[in-house]
């Protein structure tokens, strides 16, 4: 049976393509975490320790994570992780459907959109720093995907408008010094 022939949709993807897909998604998760940590990416050992702590036992090593991230073993072969390994690795990044995130394009796209929405809400929360943002997030949690997209677009537009207003104020000519803000009281 020829596993490479086109049109045979029942067969699993070829190993090198699967390794590349896992690598790209793992890279995206590591980059996201680095951005949230001020640019410092977690070390492979940190990730392995996190996975093993969550699992309550040893399920992955730093070398395995490195191999998955580089899409190659030290012998130049494509890594072939177990379903369990990918599930635990996903959990380490807060993704409950690890194996489907790493292997299924549609599921990965949906999770990536959710992660982006969470990042946007975290940015808003950090910028505003009040309970109002948390309340907004709680109310938004029951919205449909389309409504969430509109909410994120609205937040992006409001941020852009506020940035434009702030830039306009900063570039406005200095006042003559006669206004109330320049008088001593």
Coordinates of N, CA and C in Angstrom, one line a residue:
X1 N 0.9 -1.2 0.0 CA 0.0 0.0 0.0 C 0.9 1.2 0.0
X2 N 0.6 2.1 -0.9 CA 1.4 3.3 -1.0 C 0.8 4.4 -0.2
X3 N 1.5 4.8 0.9 CA 1.0 5.8 1.8 C 1.2 7.3 1.3
X4 N 2.0 7.4 0.2 CA 2.3 8.7 -0.3 C 1.3 9.2 -1.4
X5 N 0.5 8.3 -1.9 CA -0.3 8.7 -3.0 C -1.4 9.7 -2.7
X6 N -1.6 10.6 -3.6 CA -2.6 11.7 -3.4 C -4.0 11.1 -3.3
X7 N -4.9 11.8 -2.6 CA -6.3 11.5 -2.5 C -6.6 10.5 -1.5
X8 N -5.7 9.9 -0.7 CA -6.0 9.0 0.3 C -6.1 9.7 1.6
X9 N -7.3 10.3 1.9 CA -7.5 11.2 3.1 C -7.6 10.4 4.4
X10 N -7.7 9.1 4.3 CA -7.8 8.3 5.5 C -6.5 8.1 6.3
X11 N -5.4 8.3 5.6 CA -4.1 8.0 6.2 C -3.6 9.3 7.0
X12 N -2.9 9.0 8.1 CA -2.4 10.2 8.9 C -1.4 11.0 8.0
X13 N -1.1 12.2 8.4 CA -0.2 13.0 7.6 C 1.2 12.4 7.7
X14 N 2.0 12.7 6.7 CA 3.4 12.2 6.8 C 4.1 12.8 7.9
X15 N 5.0 12.0 8.5 CA 5.7 12.4 9.7 C 6.5 13.7 9.6
X16 N 7.2 14.0 8.5 CA 7.9 15.3 8.5 C 7.0 16.5 8.5
X17 N 5.8 16.3 7.8 CA 4.8 17.4 7.8 C 4.3 17.6 9.2
X18 N 4.0 16.5 9.9 CA 3.5 16.5 11.3 C 4.5 17.2 12.2
X19 N 5.8 16.8 12.0 CA 6.8 17.4 12.9 C 6.9 18.9 12.7
X20 N 6.8 19.3 11.4 CA 6.9 20.7 11.1 C 5.7 21.5 11.7
X21 N 4.5 20.9 11.7 CA 3.3 21.5 12.2 C 3.5 21.6 13.7
X22 N 3.9 20.6 14.4 CA 4.1 20.6 15.8 C 5.1 21.7 16.2
X23 N 6.2 21.7 15.4 CA 7.3 22.7 15.7 C 6.8 24.1 15.6
X24 N 6.0 24.4 14.5 CA 5.5 25.8 14.3 C 4.5 26.2 15.4
X25 N 3.7 25.3 15.9 CA 2.7 25.6 16.9 C 3.4 25.7 18.3
X26 N 4.4 24.9 18.5 CA 5.1 25.0 19.8 C 5.9 26.3 19.8
X27 N 6.5 26.7 18.6 CA 7.2 28.0 18.5 C 6.3 29.1 18.8
X28 N 5.1 29.1 18.3 CA 4.1 30.1 18.5 C 3.7 30.3 20.0
X29 N 3.6 29.1 20.7 CA 3.2 29.1 22.1 C 4.4 29.7 22.9
X30 N 5.6 29.3 22.6 CA 6.8 29.8 23.3 C 7.0 31.3 23.1
X31 N 6.8 31.8 21.8 CA 6.9 33.2 21.5 C 5.8 34.0 22.3
X32 N 4.6 33.4 22.4 CA 3.5 34.1 23.1 C 3.9 34.2 24.6
X33 N 4.4 33.2 25.1 CA 4.8 33.2 26.5 C 6.0 34.2 26.7
X34 N 6.9 34.2 25.8 CA 8.0 35.1 25.9 C 7.5 36.6 25.9
X35 N 6.6 36.9 25.0 CA 6.1 38.2 24.9 C 5.4 38.6 26.2
X36 N 4.7 37.7 26.8 CA 4.0 38.0 28.1 C 5.0 38.1 29.2
X37 N 6.2 37.6 29.1 CA 7.3 37.6 30.1 C 8.3 38.7 29.9
X38 N 8.0 39.6 29.0 CA 8.9 40.7 28.7 C 10.1 40.3 27.8
X39 N 9.8 39.3 27.0 CA 10.8 38.9 26.0 C 11.6 37.7 26.3
X40 N 11.5 37.2 27.5 CA 12.3 36.0 27.9 C 11.5 34.7 27.7
X41 N 12.0 33.9 26.7 CA 11.4 32.7 26.4 C 11.7 31.6 27.5
X42 N 10.8 30.8 27.8 CA 11.1 29.7 28.8 C 12.1 28.7 28.2
X43 N 12.9 28.3 29.1 CA 13.9 27.3 28.7 C 13.2 25.9 28.5
X44 N 13.8 25.0 27.7 CA 13.2 23.7 27.5 C 13.1 23.0 28.9
X45 N 14.1 23.2 29.8 CA 14.0 22.5 31.1 C 12.9 23.0 31.9
X46 N 12.6 24.4 31.8 CA 11.5 25.0 32.5 C 10.2 24.3 32.0
X47 N 10.1 24.2 30.7 CA 8.8 23.7 30.1 C 8.7 22.2 30.6
X48 N 9.8 21.4 30.5 CA 9.7 20.0 30.9 C 9.3 19.9 32.4
X49 N 9.9 20.8 33.2 CA 9.5 20.7 34.6 C 8.1 21.1 34.8
X50 N 7.6 22.0 34.1 CA 6.2 22.4 34.2 C 5.2 21.3 33.8
X51 N 5.5 20.7 32.6 CA 4.7 19.6 32.2 C 4.7 18.5 33.2
X52 N 5.9 18.1 33.7 CA 6.0 17.0 34.6 C 5.3 17.3 36.0
X53 N 5.3 18.6 36.4 CA 4.7 19.0 37.6 C 3.1 18.9 37.4
X54 N 2.6 19.3 36.3 CA 1.2 19.2 36.0 C 0.8 17.8 35.9
X55 N 1.6 16.9 35.3 CA 1.2 15.5 35.1 C 1.4 14.7 36.4
X56 N 2.2 15.3 37.3 CA 2.5 14.5 38.6 C 3.4 13.4 38.4
X57 N 4.1 13.3 37.3 CA 5.1 12.3 37.0 C 5.9 12.7 35.8
X58 N 6.9 12.0 35.5 CA 7.8 12.4 34.4 C 7.2 11.9 33.1
X59 N 6.8 12.8 32.3 CA 6.2 12.5 31.0 C 7.0 13.0 29.8
X60 N 7.9 14.0 30.0 CA 8.6 14.6 29.0 C 9.9 15.1 29.5
X61 N 10.9 15.2 28.6 CA 12.2 15.7 29.0 C 12.5 17.0 28.2
X62 N 13.5 17.7 28.6 CA 13.9 18.9 27.9 C 14.3 18.6 26.5
X63 N 15.0 17.4 26.3 CA 15.5 17.0 25.0 C 14.3 16.8 24.1
X64 N 13.2 16.1 24.6 CA 12.0 15.9 23.8 C 11.4 17.2 23.4
X65 N 11.3 18.2 24.3 CA 10.7 19.4 23.9 C 11.6 20.1 22.8
X66 N 12.9 20.1 23.0 CA 13.8 20.6 22.0 C 13.6 20.0 20.7
X67 N 13.5 18.7 20.7 CA 13.3 17.9 19.4 C 12.0 18.3 18.7
X68 N 11.0 18.5 19.5 CA 9.7 18.9 19.0 C 9.8 20.3 18.4
X69 N 10.4 21.2 19.2 CA 10.6 22.6 18.7 C 11.4 22.7 17.5
X70 N 12.4 21.9 17.3 CA 13.3 21.9 16.2 C 12.8 21.0 15.0
X71 N 11.8 20.2 15.3 CA 11.2 19.3 14.3 C 12.2 18.2 13.8
X72 N 13.2 17.9 14.7 CA 14.2 17.0 14.4 C 14.9 16.5 15.6
X73 N 15.2 15.2 15.6 CA 16.0 14.6 16.7 C 17.5 14.9 16.4
X74 N 18.3 14.5 17.3 CA 19.8 14.7 17.1 C 20.3 13.8 16.0
X75 N 19.6 12.8 15.7 CA 19.9 11.9 14.6 C 19.3 12.4 13.2
X76 N 18.6 13.5 13.3 CA 18.1 14.1 12.0 C 16.7 13.5 11.6
X77 N 16.1 12.7 12.5 CA 14.8 12.1 12.3 C 13.7 13.0 12.8
X78 N 12.5 12.9 12.2 CA 11.4 13.6 12.7 C 10.9 13.0 14.0
X79 N 10.7 13.8 15.0 CA 10.2 13.3 16.3 C 8.8 12.7 16.1
X80 N 8.5 11.7 16.9 CA 7.2 11.0 16.9 C 6.6 10.9 18.3
X81 N 6.1 12.1 18.8 CA 5.6 12.1 20.1 C 4.3 11.3 20.3
X82 N 4.0 10.8 21.5 CA 2.8 10.1 21.8 C 1.6 11.2 21.9
X83 N 0.4 10.7 21.8 CA -0.7 11.5 22.0 C -0.7 12.1 23.5
X84 N -0.3 11.3 24.4 CA -0.2 11.7 25.8 C 0.8 12.9 26.0
X85 N 1.9 12.7 25.3 CA 3.0 13.8 25.4 C 2.4 15.1 24.9
X86 N 1.8 15.1 23.7 CA 1.2 16.3 23.2 C 0.1 16.9 24.0
X87 N -0.7 16.0 24.6 CA -1.8 16.5 25.5 C -1.2 17.2 26.7
X88 N -0.2 16.6 27.4 CA 0.5 17.2 28.5 C 1.2 18.5 28.1
X89 N 1.8 18.5 27.0 CA 2.5 19.7 26.5 C 1.5 20.8 26.3
X90 N 0.4 20.5 25.7 CA -0.6 21.5 25.5 C -1.1 22.1 26.9
X91 N -1.3 21.2 27.9 CA -1.8 21.6 29.2 C -0.8 22.6 29.8
X92 N 0.5 22.4 29.6 CA 1.5 23.3 30.1 C 1.4 24.7 29.6
X93 N 0.7 24.9 28.5 CA 0.4 26.2 27.9 C -1.0 26.6 28.1
X94 N -1.8 25.9 28.9 CA -3.2 26.2 29.2 C -4.1 25.7 28.1
X95 N -3.7 24.8 27.2 CA -4.5 24.3 26.2 C -5.0 22.9 26.5
X96 N -6.3 22.7 26.7 CA -6.8 21.4 27.1 C -6.8 20.3 26.0
X97 N -6.8 20.7 24.8 CA -6.8 19.8 23.7 C -5.5 19.7 23.0
X98 N -4.5 19.4 23.7 CA -3.1 19.4 23.2 C -2.9 18.7 21.9
X99 N -3.3 17.5 21.8 CA -3.0 16.7 20.6 C -3.7 17.3 19.4
X100 N -4.9 17.7 19.5 CA -5.7 18.2 18.4 C -5.1 19.6 18.1
X101 N -4.7 20.4 19.1 CA -4.1 21.7 18.8 C -2.8 21.5 17.9
X102 N -2.0 20.6 18.3 CA -0.7 20.4 17.6 C -0.9 19.8 16.2
X103 N -2.0 19.0 16.0 CA -2.1 18.3 14.7 C -3.3 18.7 13.8
X104 N -4.2 19.4 14.3 CA -5.4 19.7 13.5 C -5.4 21.2 13.2
X105 N -5.4 21.6 12.0 CA -5.3 23.0 11.6 C -6.5 23.8 12.0
X106 N -7.7 23.2 11.9 CA -8.9 24.0 12.2 C -8.9 24.2 13.7
X107 N -8.6 23.2 14.5 CA -8.6 23.3 16.0 C -7.5 24.3 16.4
X108 N -6.4 24.3 15.8 CA -5.3 25.2 16.1 C -5.7 26.6 15.8
X109 N -6.4 26.8 14.7 CA -6.8 28.2 14.3 C -7.8 28.7 15.4
X110 N -8.7 27.9 15.8 CA -9.7 28.3 16.8 C -9.0 28.6 18.1
X111 N -8.1 27.8 18.6 CA -7.4 28.0 19.8 C -6.6 29.3 19.7
X112 N -5.9 29.5 18.6 CA -5.1 30.7 18.4 C -5.9 31.9 18.5
X113 N -7.1 31.9 17.9 CA -8.0 33.1 18.0 C -8.4 33.3 19.4
X114 N -8.7 32.3 20.2 CA -9.0 32.4 21.6 C -7.9 33.0 22.4
X115 N -6.7 32.5 22.1 CA -5.5 33.0 22.8 C -5.2 34.5 22.5
X116 N -5.4 34.8 21.2 CA -5.3 36.2 20.8 C -6.3 37.1 21.5
X117 N -7.5 36.7 21.6 CA -8.6 37.4 22.4 C -8.2 37.6 23.8
X118 N -7.7 36.5 24.4 CA -7.2 36.6 25.8 C -6.1 37.6 26.0
X119 N -5.1 37.5 25.0 CA -4.0 38.5 25.1 C -4.5 39.9 25.0
X120 N -5.5 40.1 24.1 CA -6.0 41.5 24.0 C -6.7 41.9 25.3
X121 N -7.5 41.0 25.9 CA -8.1 41.4 27.1 C -7.1 41.6 28.3
X122 N -6.0 40.8 28.2 CA -5.0 41.0 29.2 C -4.3 42.4 29.0
X123 N -4.1 42.8 27.8 CA -3.5 44.1 27.5 C -4.4 45.2 28.0
X124 N -5.7 45.1 27.7 CA -6.6 46.1 28.2 C -6.6 46.1 29.7
X125 N -6.6 45.0 30.4 CA -6.7 44.9 31.8 C -5.4 45.5 32.4
X126 N -4.3 45.3 31.8 CA -3.0 45.8 32.3 C -3.0 47.3 32.1
X127 N -3.5 47.8 31.0 CA -3.6 49.2 30.7 C -4.5 50.0 31.6
X128 N -5.7 49.4 31.9 CA -6.7 50.1 32.6 C -6.5 49.8 34.1
X129 N -6.2 48.5 34.4 CA -5.9 48.1 35.8 C -7.1 48.3 36.8
X130 N -8.3 48.0 36.3 CA -9.4 48.1 37.2 C -10.4 46.9 37.0
X131 N -11.3 46.8 37.9 CA -12.3 45.7 37.9 C -13.2 45.8 36.8
X132 N -13.4 46.9 36.1 CA -14.3 47.1 35.0 C -13.9 46.2 33.8
X133 N -12.6 46.0 33.6 CA -12.2 45.2 32.5 C -12.5 43.7 32.8
X134 N -12.3 43.3 34.1 CA -12.6 42.0 34.4 C -14.1 41.7 34.3
X135 N -14.9 42.7 34.6 CA -16.4 42.6 34.5 C -16.8 42.4 33.0
X136 N -16.1 43.2 32.2 CA -16.3 43.1 30.7 C -16.0 41.7 30.2
X137 N -14.8 41.2 30.6 CA -14.4 39.9 30.2 C -15.4 38.8 30.7
X138 N -15.9 39.0 31.9 CA -16.9 38.0 32.4 C -18.2 38.0 31.6
X139 N -18.6 39.2 31.2 CA -19.8 39.4 30.4 C -19.6 38.9 29.0
X140 N -18.4 39.0 28.5 CA -18.1 38.6 27.1 C -17.9 37.1 27.0
X141 N -17.7 36.4 28.1 CA -17.4 35.0 28.1 C -18.6 34.2 27.5
X142 N -19.8 34.6 27.5 CA -20.9 33.9 26.9 C -21.2 34.3 25.5
X143 N -20.5 35.2 24.9 CA -20.8 35.7 23.6 C -20.4 34.7 22.5
X144 N -21.0 34.8 21.3 CA -20.6 33.9 20.2 C -19.3 34.4 19.7
X145 N -18.7 33.6 18.8 CA -17.4 33.9 18.2 C -17.5 35.2 17.4
X146 N -18.6 35.4 16.7 CA -18.7 36.6 15.9 C -18.8 37.8 16.8
X147 N -19.5 37.7 17.9 CA -19.6 38.9 18.8 C -18.3 39.1 19.5
X148 N -17.5 38.1 19.8 CA -16.2 38.3 20.4 C -15.3 39.0 19.4
X149 N -15.4 38.6 18.1 CA -14.6 39.3 17.1 C -14.9 40.7 17.0
X150 N -16.2 41.0 17.1 CA -16.6 42.4 17.0 C -16.1 43.2 18.3
X151 N -16.2 42.5 19.4 CA -15.7 43.2 20.7 C -14.2 43.5 20.6
X152 N -13.4 42.5 20.1 CA -12.0 42.7 19.9 C -11.7 43.8 18.9
X153 N -12.4 43.8 17.8 CA -12.3 44.9 16.8 C -12.6 46.3 17.4
X154 N -13.7 46.3 18.2 CA -14.0 47.6 18.9 C -12.9 48.0 19.8
X155 N -12.4 47.1 20.6 CA -11.3 47.4 21.5 C -10.1 47.9 20.8
X156 N -9.8 47.3 19.6 CA -8.6 47.7 18.8 C -8.9 49.1 18.3
X157 N -10.1 49.4 17.8 CA -10.4 50.7 17.3 C -10.3 51.8 18.3
X158 N -10.9 51.5 19.5 CA -10.8 52.5 20.6 C -9.4 52.7 21.0
X159 N -8.6 51.7 21.0 CA -7.1 51.9 21.4 C -6.5 52.8 20.4
X160 N -6.8 52.6 19.1 CA -6.2 53.4 18.0 C -6.6 54.8 18.1
X161 N -7.9 55.1 18.4 CA -8.4 56.4 18.6 C -7.8 57.1 19.8
X162 N -7.6 56.4 20.9 CA -7.0 57.0 22.0 C -5.5 57.3 21.8
X163 N -4.8 56.4 21.0 CA -3.4 56.7 20.7 C -3.3 57.9 19.8
X164 N -4.2 58.0 18.8 CA -4.2 59.2 17.9 C -4.5 60.5 18.7
X165 N -5.4 60.4 19.7 CA -5.7 61.6 20.5 C -4.5 62.0 21.4
X166 N -3.8 61.0 21.9 CA -2.6 61.2 22.7 C -1.5 61.8 21.9
X167 N -1.3 61.3 20.7 CA -0.3 61.8 19.8 C -0.6 63.2 19.4
X168 N -1.9 63.5 19.2 CA -2.3 64.9 18.8 C -2.1 65.9 19.9
X169 N -2.3 65.5 21.2 CA -2.0 66.3 22.3 C -0.5 66.6 22.5
X170 N 0.3 65.5 22.3 CA 1.7 65.6 22.4 C 2.3 66.5 21.4
X171 N 1.7 66.6 20.2 CA 2.3 67.4 19.1 C 1.7 68.8 19.0
X172 N 0.7 69.1 19.9 CA 0.1 70.4 19.9 C 1.1 71.4 20.4
X173 N 1.1 72.7 19.8 CA 2.1 73.7 20.2 C 1.9 74.0 21.7
X174 N 3.0 74.4 22.3 CA 3.0 74.7 23.7 C 2.2 76.0 23.9
X175 N 1.5 76.0 25.0 CA 0.6 77.2 25.3 C 1.5 78.3 25.8
X176 N 0.9 79.5 25.8 CA 1.7 80.7 26.0 C 2.1 80.9 27.5
X177 N 1.5 80.1 28.3 CA 1.9 80.2 29.8 C 0.9 81.0 30.5
X178 N -0.2 81.4 29.9 CA -1.2 82.2 30.6 C -2.4 81.4 31.0
X179 N -2.5 80.2 30.7 CA -3.7 79.4 31.0 C -3.6 79.0 32.5
X180 N -4.7 78.5 33.0 CA -4.8 78.1 34.4 C -3.8 77.0 34.8
X181 N -3.4 76.1 33.8 CA -2.5 75.0 34.1 C -1.1 75.5 34.4
X182 N -0.8 76.8 34.0 CA 0.5 77.3 34.1 C 0.6 78.3 35.2
X183 N -0.4 78.7 35.9 CA -0.4 79.6 37.0 C -0.2 78.9 38.3
X184 N 0.6 79.5 39.2 CA 0.8 79.0 40.5 C -0.4 79.3 41.4
X185 N -0.7 78.4 42.2 CA -1.9 78.7 43.1 C -1.4 78.9 44.5

